[in-house]
């Protein structure tokens, strides 16, 4: 294949990743019309339509999605080979793409990254921080940090902590006005501060455990966030009951800002884990990053 079609395939992947010709053209530093001509040329070359185009959106056809996925794997292999060739010169180099849930980043990457890039100045680490349950293979991330119960079944995972538990909390002022719930099902009669996982239409149902059996409670209230720290701020202000990881709310409890509730119904679940896809070549840079996270002192 000529260099031209290699560039065309990279353009196709960029359009699919960004979801639009405009965003892809901006990233590739070309005009939208040039990018459109690139895709037309590529479609003529392979003999099939690769993208569905409307005035408002663009999405891959099955053929386009398959072609982009296979090229993405090949492109990663090329990048890894270049990185390893550079590493043979004595200094480890190359890119590492990381996806981390917000709390996972704060617990395991925030303090590690500055020292890591000082030790390995030729490794470039790109970190995407959000709570979306995305597919790191499809999105071409090298590694991820996610709660253990949310891992892909075929992922290679290394637990970073023994376990977590969530507890319900409320400000003394709220409890003085609305009373104290004695069972999780009584939360339905309280003002609860909701949480919505990114990419999910429904609100997160709060999970509890009774006599070894897990159950969930659909809560409601006037406030909903996609960030648990914002929910805690609202709870401290007396706006309602919030639910979050015990270690994160403990300082607020010790300071008297929040009161723990229903703790006898809170049980441990798998904590955060470092994970990465199986059956993929991992560059020396990625292996070095994995080793650093695994070897770091845990909070």
PDB file of C-alpha atoms in Angstrom, residues 24-246:
ATOM      1  CA  UNK A  24     -11.035  15.599  12.571  1.00  0.00           C
ATOM      2  CA  UNK A  25     -10.016  18.283  10.081  1.00  0.00           C
ATOM      3  CA  UNK A  26      -9.033  20.539  12.978  1.00  0.00           C
ATOM      4  CA  UNK A  27      -6.890  17.815  14.543  1.00  0.00           C
ATOM      5  CA  UNK A  28      -5.253  16.846  11.239  1.00  0.00           C
ATOM      6  CA  UNK A  29      -4.715  20.501  10.262  1.00  0.00           C
ATOM      7  CA  UNK A  30      -6.481  20.153   6.892  1.00  0.00           C
ATOM      8  CA  UNK A  31      -9.640  21.640   5.444  1.00  0.00           C
ATOM      9  CA  UNK A  32     -12.967  19.835   5.662  1.00  0.00           C
ATOM     10  CA  UNK A  33     -13.161  19.658   1.866  1.00  0.00           C
ATOM     11  CA  UNK A  34      -9.712  18.048   1.705  1.00  0.00           C
ATOM     12  CA  UNK A  35     -10.773  15.502   4.288  1.00  0.00           C
ATOM     13  CA  UNK A  36     -13.974  14.726   2.369  1.00  0.00           C
ATOM     14  CA  UNK A  37     -11.947  14.113  -0.776  1.00  0.00           C
ATOM     15  CA  UNK A  38      -9.598  11.864   1.206  1.00  0.00           C
ATOM     16  CA  UNK A  39     -12.496   9.637   2.309  1.00  0.00           C
ATOM     17  CA  UNK A  40     -13.989   9.541  -1.186  1.00  0.00           C
ATOM     18  CA  UNK A  41     -10.613   8.426  -2.541  1.00  0.00           C
ATOM     19  CA  UNK A  42     -10.313   5.733   0.115  1.00  0.00           C
ATOM     20  CA  UNK A  43     -13.863   4.473  -0.531  1.00  0.00           C
ATOM     21  CA  UNK A  44     -13.113   4.272  -4.260  1.00  0.00           C
ATOM     22  CA  UNK A  45      -9.952   2.327  -3.483  1.00  0.00           C
ATOM     23  CA  UNK A  46     -11.636  -0.296  -1.261  1.00  0.00           C
ATOM     24  CA  UNK A  47     -14.832  -0.314  -3.340  1.00  0.00           C
ATOM     25  CA  UNK A  48     -17.317   0.135  -0.492  1.00  0.00           C
ATOM     26  CA  UNK A  49     -18.844   2.951   1.546  1.00  0.00           C
ATOM     27  CA  UNK A  50     -16.982   3.488   4.811  1.00  0.00           C
ATOM     28  CA  UNK A  51     -18.917   6.325   6.455  1.00  0.00           C
ATOM     29  CA  UNK A  52     -22.586   7.202   6.810  1.00  0.00           C
ATOM     30  CA  UNK A  53     -22.879  10.969   6.386  1.00  0.00           C
ATOM     31  CA  UNK A  54     -25.775  13.262   7.273  1.00  0.00           C
ATOM     32  CA  UNK A  55     -25.917  17.027   7.705  1.00  0.00           C
ATOM     33  CA  UNK A  56     -25.674  16.542  11.482  1.00  0.00           C
ATOM     34  CA  UNK A  57     -23.544  13.475  12.100  1.00  0.00           C
ATOM     35  CA  UNK A  58     -21.121  10.944  10.715  1.00  0.00           C
ATOM     36  CA  UNK A  59     -20.796   7.281  11.710  1.00  0.00           C
ATOM     37  CA  UNK A  60     -18.903   4.299  10.330  1.00  0.00           C
ATOM     38  CA  UNK A  61     -20.552   1.648   8.221  1.00  0.00           C
ATOM     39  CA  UNK A  62     -19.836  -1.932   9.313  1.00  0.00           C
ATOM     40  CA  UNK A  63     -17.072  -2.055   6.701  1.00  0.00           C
ATOM     41  CA  UNK A  64     -15.630   1.258   7.879  1.00  0.00           C
ATOM     42  CA  UNK A  65     -15.691   0.216  11.515  1.00  0.00           C
ATOM     43  CA  UNK A  66     -13.972  -3.079  10.742  1.00  0.00           C
ATOM     44  CA  UNK A  67     -11.324  -1.439   8.571  1.00  0.00           C
ATOM     45  CA  UNK A  68     -10.582   1.249  11.168  1.00  0.00           C
ATOM     46  CA  UNK A  69     -10.350  -1.318  13.967  1.00  0.00           C
ATOM     47  CA  UNK A  70      -7.867  -3.496  12.090  1.00  0.00           C
ATOM     48  CA  UNK A  71      -5.794  -0.548  10.975  1.00  0.00           C
ATOM     49  CA  UNK A  72      -5.797   0.779  14.553  1.00  0.00           C
ATOM     50  CA  UNK A  73      -4.216  -2.453  15.792  1.00  0.00           C
ATOM     51  CA  UNK A  74      -1.604  -2.327  13.014  1.00  0.00           C
ATOM     52  CA  UNK A  75      -0.847   1.321  13.740  1.00  0.00           C
ATOM     53  CA  UNK A  76      -0.324   0.513  17.442  1.00  0.00           C
ATOM     54  CA  UNK A  77       2.089  -2.255  16.476  1.00  0.00           C
ATOM     55  CA  UNK A  78       4.067   0.197  14.330  1.00  0.00           C
ATOM     56  CA  UNK A  79       4.192   2.705  17.179  1.00  0.00           C
ATOM     57  CA  UNK A  80       5.283   0.027  19.620  1.00  0.00           C
ATOM     58  CA  UNK A  81       8.038  -1.137  17.270  1.00  0.00           C
ATOM     59  CA  UNK A  82       9.357   2.405  16.923  1.00  0.00           C
ATOM     60  CA  UNK A  83       9.260   2.867  20.717  1.00  0.00           C
ATOM     61  CA  UNK A  84      11.179  -0.369  21.280  1.00  0.00           C
ATOM     62  CA  UNK A  85      13.765   0.588  18.676  1.00  0.00           C
ATOM     63  CA  UNK A  86      14.297   3.843  20.558  1.00  0.00           C
ATOM     64  CA  UNK A  87      14.549   1.978  23.849  1.00  0.00           C
ATOM     65  CA  UNK A  88      17.451  -0.039  22.441  1.00  0.00           C
ATOM     66  CA  UNK A  89      19.416   3.183  22.440  1.00  0.00           C
ATOM     67  CA  UNK A  90      19.369   3.115  26.234  1.00  0.00           C
ATOM     68  CA  UNK A  91      16.436   5.401  27.062  1.00  0.00           C
ATOM     69  CA  UNK A  92      12.833   4.252  27.180  1.00  0.00           C
ATOM     70  CA  UNK A  93      10.579   6.330  24.956  1.00  0.00           C
ATOM     71  CA  UNK A  94       7.087   6.297  23.516  1.00  0.00           C
ATOM     72  CA  UNK A  95       3.440   7.142  24.222  1.00  0.00           C
ATOM     73  CA  UNK A  96       1.200   5.683  26.929  1.00  0.00           C
ATOM     74  CA  UNK A  97      -2.556   6.331  26.814  1.00  0.00           C
ATOM     75  CA  UNK A  98      -4.408   5.887  30.111  1.00  0.00           C
ATOM     76  CA  UNK A  99      -8.102   6.006  30.988  1.00  0.00           C
ATOM     77  CA  UNK A 100      -8.899   6.451  34.685  1.00  0.00           C
ATOM     78  CA  UNK A 101     -12.022   6.908  36.723  1.00  0.00           C
ATOM     79  CA  UNK A 102     -11.867  10.142  38.703  1.00  0.00           C
ATOM     80  CA  UNK A 103     -11.256   8.635  42.123  1.00  0.00           C
ATOM     81  CA  UNK A 104      -8.844   6.101  40.654  1.00  0.00           C
ATOM     82  CA  UNK A 105      -6.777   8.950  39.224  1.00  0.00           C
ATOM     83  CA  UNK A 106      -6.720  10.798  42.529  1.00  0.00           C
ATOM     84  CA  UNK A 107      -5.750   7.715  44.529  1.00  0.00           C
ATOM     85  CA  UNK A 108      -3.197   6.093  42.244  1.00  0.00           C
ATOM     86  CA  UNK A 109      -1.964   8.486  39.542  1.00  0.00           C
ATOM     87  CA  UNK A 110      -2.083  12.040  40.834  1.00  0.00           C
ATOM     88  CA  UNK A 111       1.011  11.729  43.016  1.00  0.00           C
ATOM     89  CA  UNK A 112       2.762   9.159  40.807  1.00  0.00           C
ATOM     90  CA  UNK A 113       2.790  10.958  37.444  1.00  0.00           C
ATOM     91  CA  UNK A 114       5.112  13.925  38.219  1.00  0.00           C
ATOM     92  CA  UNK A 115       7.863  11.594  39.458  1.00  0.00           C
ATOM     93  CA  UNK A 116       7.270   9.143  36.605  1.00  0.00           C
ATOM     94  CA  UNK A 117       7.785  11.732  33.854  1.00  0.00           C
ATOM     95  CA  UNK A 118      10.883  13.035  35.619  1.00  0.00           C
ATOM     96  CA  UNK A 119      12.341   9.520  35.660  1.00  0.00           C
ATOM     97  CA  UNK A 120      11.307   8.781  32.063  1.00  0.00           C
ATOM     98  CA  UNK A 121      11.310  12.117  30.198  1.00  0.00           C
ATOM     99  CA  UNK A 122      10.899  10.492  26.771  1.00  0.00           C
ATOM    100  CA  UNK A 123       7.703   8.673  27.735  1.00  0.00           C
ATOM    101  CA  UNK A 124       4.640  10.795  26.998  1.00  0.00           C
ATOM    102  CA  UNK A 125       1.627   9.921  29.143  1.00  0.00           C
ATOM    103  CA  UNK A 126      -1.854  10.971  28.035  1.00  0.00           C
ATOM    104  CA  UNK A 127      -4.503  10.553  30.731  1.00  0.00           C
ATOM    105  CA  UNK A 128      -8.261  10.782  30.165  1.00  0.00           C
ATOM    106  CA  UNK A 129     -10.117  11.207  33.453  1.00  0.00           C
ATOM    107  CA  UNK A 130     -13.828  10.470  33.607  1.00  0.00           C
ATOM    108  CA  UNK A 131     -16.255   7.884  34.934  1.00  0.00           C
ATOM    109  CA  UNK A 132     -17.433   6.642  31.541  1.00  0.00           C
ATOM    110  CA  UNK A 133     -17.456   2.872  31.179  1.00  0.00           C
ATOM    111  CA  UNK A 134     -15.760   2.876  27.808  1.00  0.00           C
ATOM    112  CA  UNK A 135     -14.030   0.054  25.944  1.00  0.00           C
ATOM    113  CA  UNK A 136     -10.312   0.779  26.184  1.00  0.00           C
ATOM    114  CA  UNK A 137      -9.571  -1.548  23.263  1.00  0.00           C
ATOM    115  CA  UNK A 138     -11.970   0.243  20.922  1.00  0.00           C
ATOM    116  CA  UNK A 139     -10.811   3.660  22.151  1.00  0.00           C
ATOM    117  CA  UNK A 140      -7.158   2.563  21.832  1.00  0.00           C
ATOM    118  CA  UNK A 141      -6.054   3.149  25.413  1.00  0.00           C
ATOM    119  CA  UNK A 142      -3.107   1.125  26.630  1.00  0.00           C
ATOM    120  CA  UNK A 143      -4.181   0.773  30.262  1.00  0.00           C
ATOM    121  CA  UNK A 144      -7.036   1.774  32.523  1.00  0.00           C
ATOM    122  CA  UNK A 145      -7.858   2.217  36.202  1.00  0.00           C
ATOM    123  CA  UNK A 146     -11.397   1.181  37.075  1.00  0.00           C
ATOM    124  CA  UNK A 147     -13.425  -0.314  39.904  1.00  0.00           C
ATOM    125  CA  UNK A 148     -12.995  -4.073  40.039  1.00  0.00           C
ATOM    126  CA  UNK A 149     -16.674  -4.833  39.561  1.00  0.00           C
ATOM    127  CA  UNK A 150     -16.710  -2.815  36.321  1.00  0.00           C
ATOM    128  CA  UNK A 151     -13.792  -4.526  34.562  1.00  0.00           C
ATOM    129  CA  UNK A 152     -14.134  -6.225  31.199  1.00  0.00           C
ATOM    130  CA  UNK A 153     -14.290  -9.979  31.671  1.00  0.00           C
ATOM    131  CA  UNK A 154     -11.269 -10.735  29.488  1.00  0.00           C
ATOM    132  CA  UNK A 155      -9.079  -7.941  30.868  1.00  0.00           C
ATOM    133  CA  UNK A 156      -5.749  -8.588  32.556  1.00  0.00           C
ATOM    134  CA  UNK A 157      -6.164  -6.882  35.935  1.00  0.00           C
ATOM    135  CA  UNK A 158      -3.988  -6.122  38.948  1.00  0.00           C
ATOM    136  CA  UNK A 159      -5.883  -5.044  42.108  1.00  0.00           C
ATOM    137  CA  UNK A 160      -4.555  -1.797  43.558  1.00  0.00           C
ATOM    138  CA  UNK A 161      -6.417  -2.029  46.874  1.00  0.00           C
ATOM    139  CA  UNK A 162      -8.188  -4.738  48.899  1.00  0.00           C
ATOM    140  CA  UNK A 163     -11.729  -3.378  48.707  1.00  0.00           C
ATOM    141  CA  UNK A 164     -14.058  -0.456  49.197  1.00  0.00           C
ATOM    142  CA  UNK A 165     -17.426   0.189  50.703  1.00  0.00           C
ATOM    143  CA  UNK A 166     -19.888   3.027  50.226  1.00  0.00           C
ATOM    144  CA  UNK A 167     -21.815   4.613  53.061  1.00  0.00           C
ATOM    145  CA  UNK A 168     -24.724   7.018  53.155  1.00  0.00           C
ATOM    146  CA  UNK A 169     -24.083  10.363  54.873  1.00  0.00           C
ATOM    147  CA  UNK A 170     -26.025  13.486  55.731  1.00  0.00           C
ATOM    148  CA  UNK A 171     -25.425  16.741  57.574  1.00  0.00           C
ATOM    149  CA  UNK A 172     -26.672  17.061  61.177  1.00  0.00           C
ATOM    150  CA  UNK A 173     -28.940  19.899  60.056  1.00  0.00           C
ATOM    151  CA  UNK A 174     -30.678  17.645  57.503  1.00  0.00           C
ATOM    152  CA  UNK A 175     -31.180  14.835  60.020  1.00  0.00           C
ATOM    153  CA  UNK A 176     -32.562  17.248  62.629  1.00  0.00           C
ATOM    154  CA  UNK A 177     -35.186  18.372  60.137  1.00  0.00           C
ATOM    155  CA  UNK A 178     -36.014  15.107  58.319  1.00  0.00           C
ATOM    156  CA  UNK A 179     -35.098  12.345  60.755  1.00  0.00           C
ATOM    157  CA  UNK A 180     -32.707   9.408  60.502  1.00  0.00           C
ATOM    158  CA  UNK A 181     -33.445   6.488  58.120  1.00  0.00           C
ATOM    159  CA  UNK A 182     -33.128   3.130  59.886  1.00  0.00           C
ATOM    160  CA  UNK A 183     -33.260   0.891  56.799  1.00  0.00           C
ATOM    161  CA  UNK A 184     -32.111   1.560  53.221  1.00  0.00           C
ATOM    162  CA  UNK A 185     -35.671   1.286  51.911  1.00  0.00           C
ATOM    163  CA  UNK A 186     -36.606   4.292  54.048  1.00  0.00           C
ATOM    164  CA  UNK A 187     -34.366   6.365  51.757  1.00  0.00           C
ATOM    165  CA  UNK A 188     -37.301   6.504  49.354  1.00  0.00           C
ATOM    166  CA  UNK A 189     -38.928   8.936  51.791  1.00  0.00           C
ATOM    167  CA  UNK A 190     -35.856  11.172  51.995  1.00  0.00           C
ATOM    168  CA  UNK A 191     -34.172  13.775  49.828  1.00  0.00           C
ATOM    169  CA  UNK A 192     -31.296  11.867  48.263  1.00  0.00           C
ATOM    170  CA  UNK A 193     -28.586  13.428  46.137  1.00  0.00           C
ATOM    171  CA  UNK A 194     -28.454  11.397  42.948  1.00  0.00           C
ATOM    172  CA  UNK A 195     -25.538  10.314  40.790  1.00  0.00           C
ATOM    173  CA  UNK A 196     -25.564   9.527  37.087  1.00  0.00           C
ATOM    174  CA  UNK A 197     -22.724   7.560  35.531  1.00  0.00           C
ATOM    175  CA  UNK A 198     -21.582   9.182  32.261  1.00  0.00           C
ATOM    176  CA  UNK A 199     -23.234   7.493  29.312  1.00  0.00           C
ATOM    177  CA  UNK A 200     -26.102   6.057  31.383  1.00  0.00           C
ATOM    178  CA  UNK A 201     -29.668   7.285  30.986  1.00  0.00           C
ATOM    179  CA  UNK A 202     -30.871   6.023  34.371  1.00  0.00           C
ATOM    180  CA  UNK A 203     -29.721   7.269  37.745  1.00  0.00           C
ATOM    181  CA  UNK A 204     -27.448   5.053  39.805  1.00  0.00           C
ATOM    182  CA  UNK A 205     -29.439   2.936  42.270  1.00  0.00           C
ATOM    183  CA  UNK A 206     -27.795   2.839  45.687  1.00  0.00           C
ATOM    184  CA  UNK A 207     -26.528  -0.613  46.649  1.00  0.00           C
ATOM    185  CA  UNK A 208     -26.657  -2.201  50.095  1.00  0.00           C
ATOM    186  CA  UNK A 209     -26.161  -5.636  51.619  1.00  0.00           C
ATOM    187  CA  UNK A 210     -28.387  -7.408  54.172  1.00  0.00           C
ATOM    188  CA  UNK A 211     -27.642 -10.889  55.537  1.00  0.00           C
ATOM    189  CA  UNK A 212     -25.107 -11.421  52.752  1.00  0.00           C
ATOM    190  CA  UNK A 213     -27.559 -10.487  49.980  1.00  0.00           C
ATOM    191  CA  UNK A 214     -27.048  -7.370  47.877  1.00  0.00           C
ATOM    192  CA  UNK A 215     -30.016  -5.219  46.902  1.00  0.00           C
ATOM    193  CA  UNK A 216     -30.495  -1.802  45.366  1.00  0.00           C
ATOM    194  CA  UNK A 217     -32.721   1.154  46.207  1.00  0.00           C
ATOM    195  CA  UNK A 218     -33.933   3.640  43.626  1.00  0.00           C
ATOM    196  CA  UNK A 219     -33.527   7.015  45.321  1.00  0.00           C
ATOM    197  CA  UNK A 220     -34.739  10.452  44.285  1.00  0.00           C
ATOM    198  CA  UNK A 221     -34.321  14.066  45.250  1.00  0.00           C
ATOM    199  CA  UNK A 222     -33.961  17.581  43.877  1.00  0.00           C
ATOM    200  CA  UNK A 223     -30.235  17.295  43.051  1.00  0.00           C
ATOM    201  CA  UNK A 224     -28.319  14.992  40.705  1.00  0.00           C
ATOM    202  CA  UNK A 225     -24.624  15.153  39.814  1.00  0.00           C
ATOM    203  CA  UNK A 226     -22.113  13.304  37.674  1.00  0.00           C
ATOM    204  CA  UNK A 227     -19.401  14.044  40.251  1.00  0.00           C
ATOM    205  CA  UNK A 228     -19.513  12.566  43.725  1.00  0.00           C
ATOM    206  CA  UNK A 229     -17.498  15.371  45.305  1.00  0.00           C
ATOM    207  CA  UNK A 230     -20.146  17.840  44.233  1.00  0.00           C
ATOM    208  CA  UNK A 231     -22.750  15.565  45.832  1.00  0.00           C
ATOM    209  CA  UNK A 232     -20.780  15.595  49.081  1.00  0.00           C
ATOM    210  CA  UNK A 233     -20.592  19.394  49.009  1.00  0.00           C
ATOM    211  CA  UNK A 234     -24.381  19.508  48.691  1.00  0.00           C
ATOM    212  CA  UNK A 235     -24.776  17.008  51.543  1.00  0.00           C
ATOM    213  CA  UNK A 236     -22.532  19.093  53.812  1.00  0.00           C
ATOM    214  CA  UNK A 237     -24.750  22.075  53.021  1.00  0.00           C
ATOM    215  CA  UNK A 238     -27.797  20.102  54.244  1.00  0.00           C
ATOM    216  CA  UNK A 239     -29.396  19.510  50.841  1.00  0.00           C
ATOM    217  CA  UNK A 240     -29.915  15.771  51.363  1.00  0.00           C
ATOM    218  CA  UNK A 241     -28.342  12.350  51.826  1.00  0.00           C
ATOM    219  CA  UNK A 242     -25.361  11.334  49.686  1.00  0.00           C
ATOM    220  CA  UNK A 243     -23.615   8.001  49.074  1.00  0.00           C
ATOM    221  CA  UNK A 244     -19.893   7.670  48.444  1.00  0.00           C
ATOM    222  CA  UNK A 245     -16.735   5.741  49.306  1.00  0.00           C
ATOM    223  CA  UNK A 246     -16.140   5.559  53.056  1.00  0.00           C
TER     224      UNK A 246
END
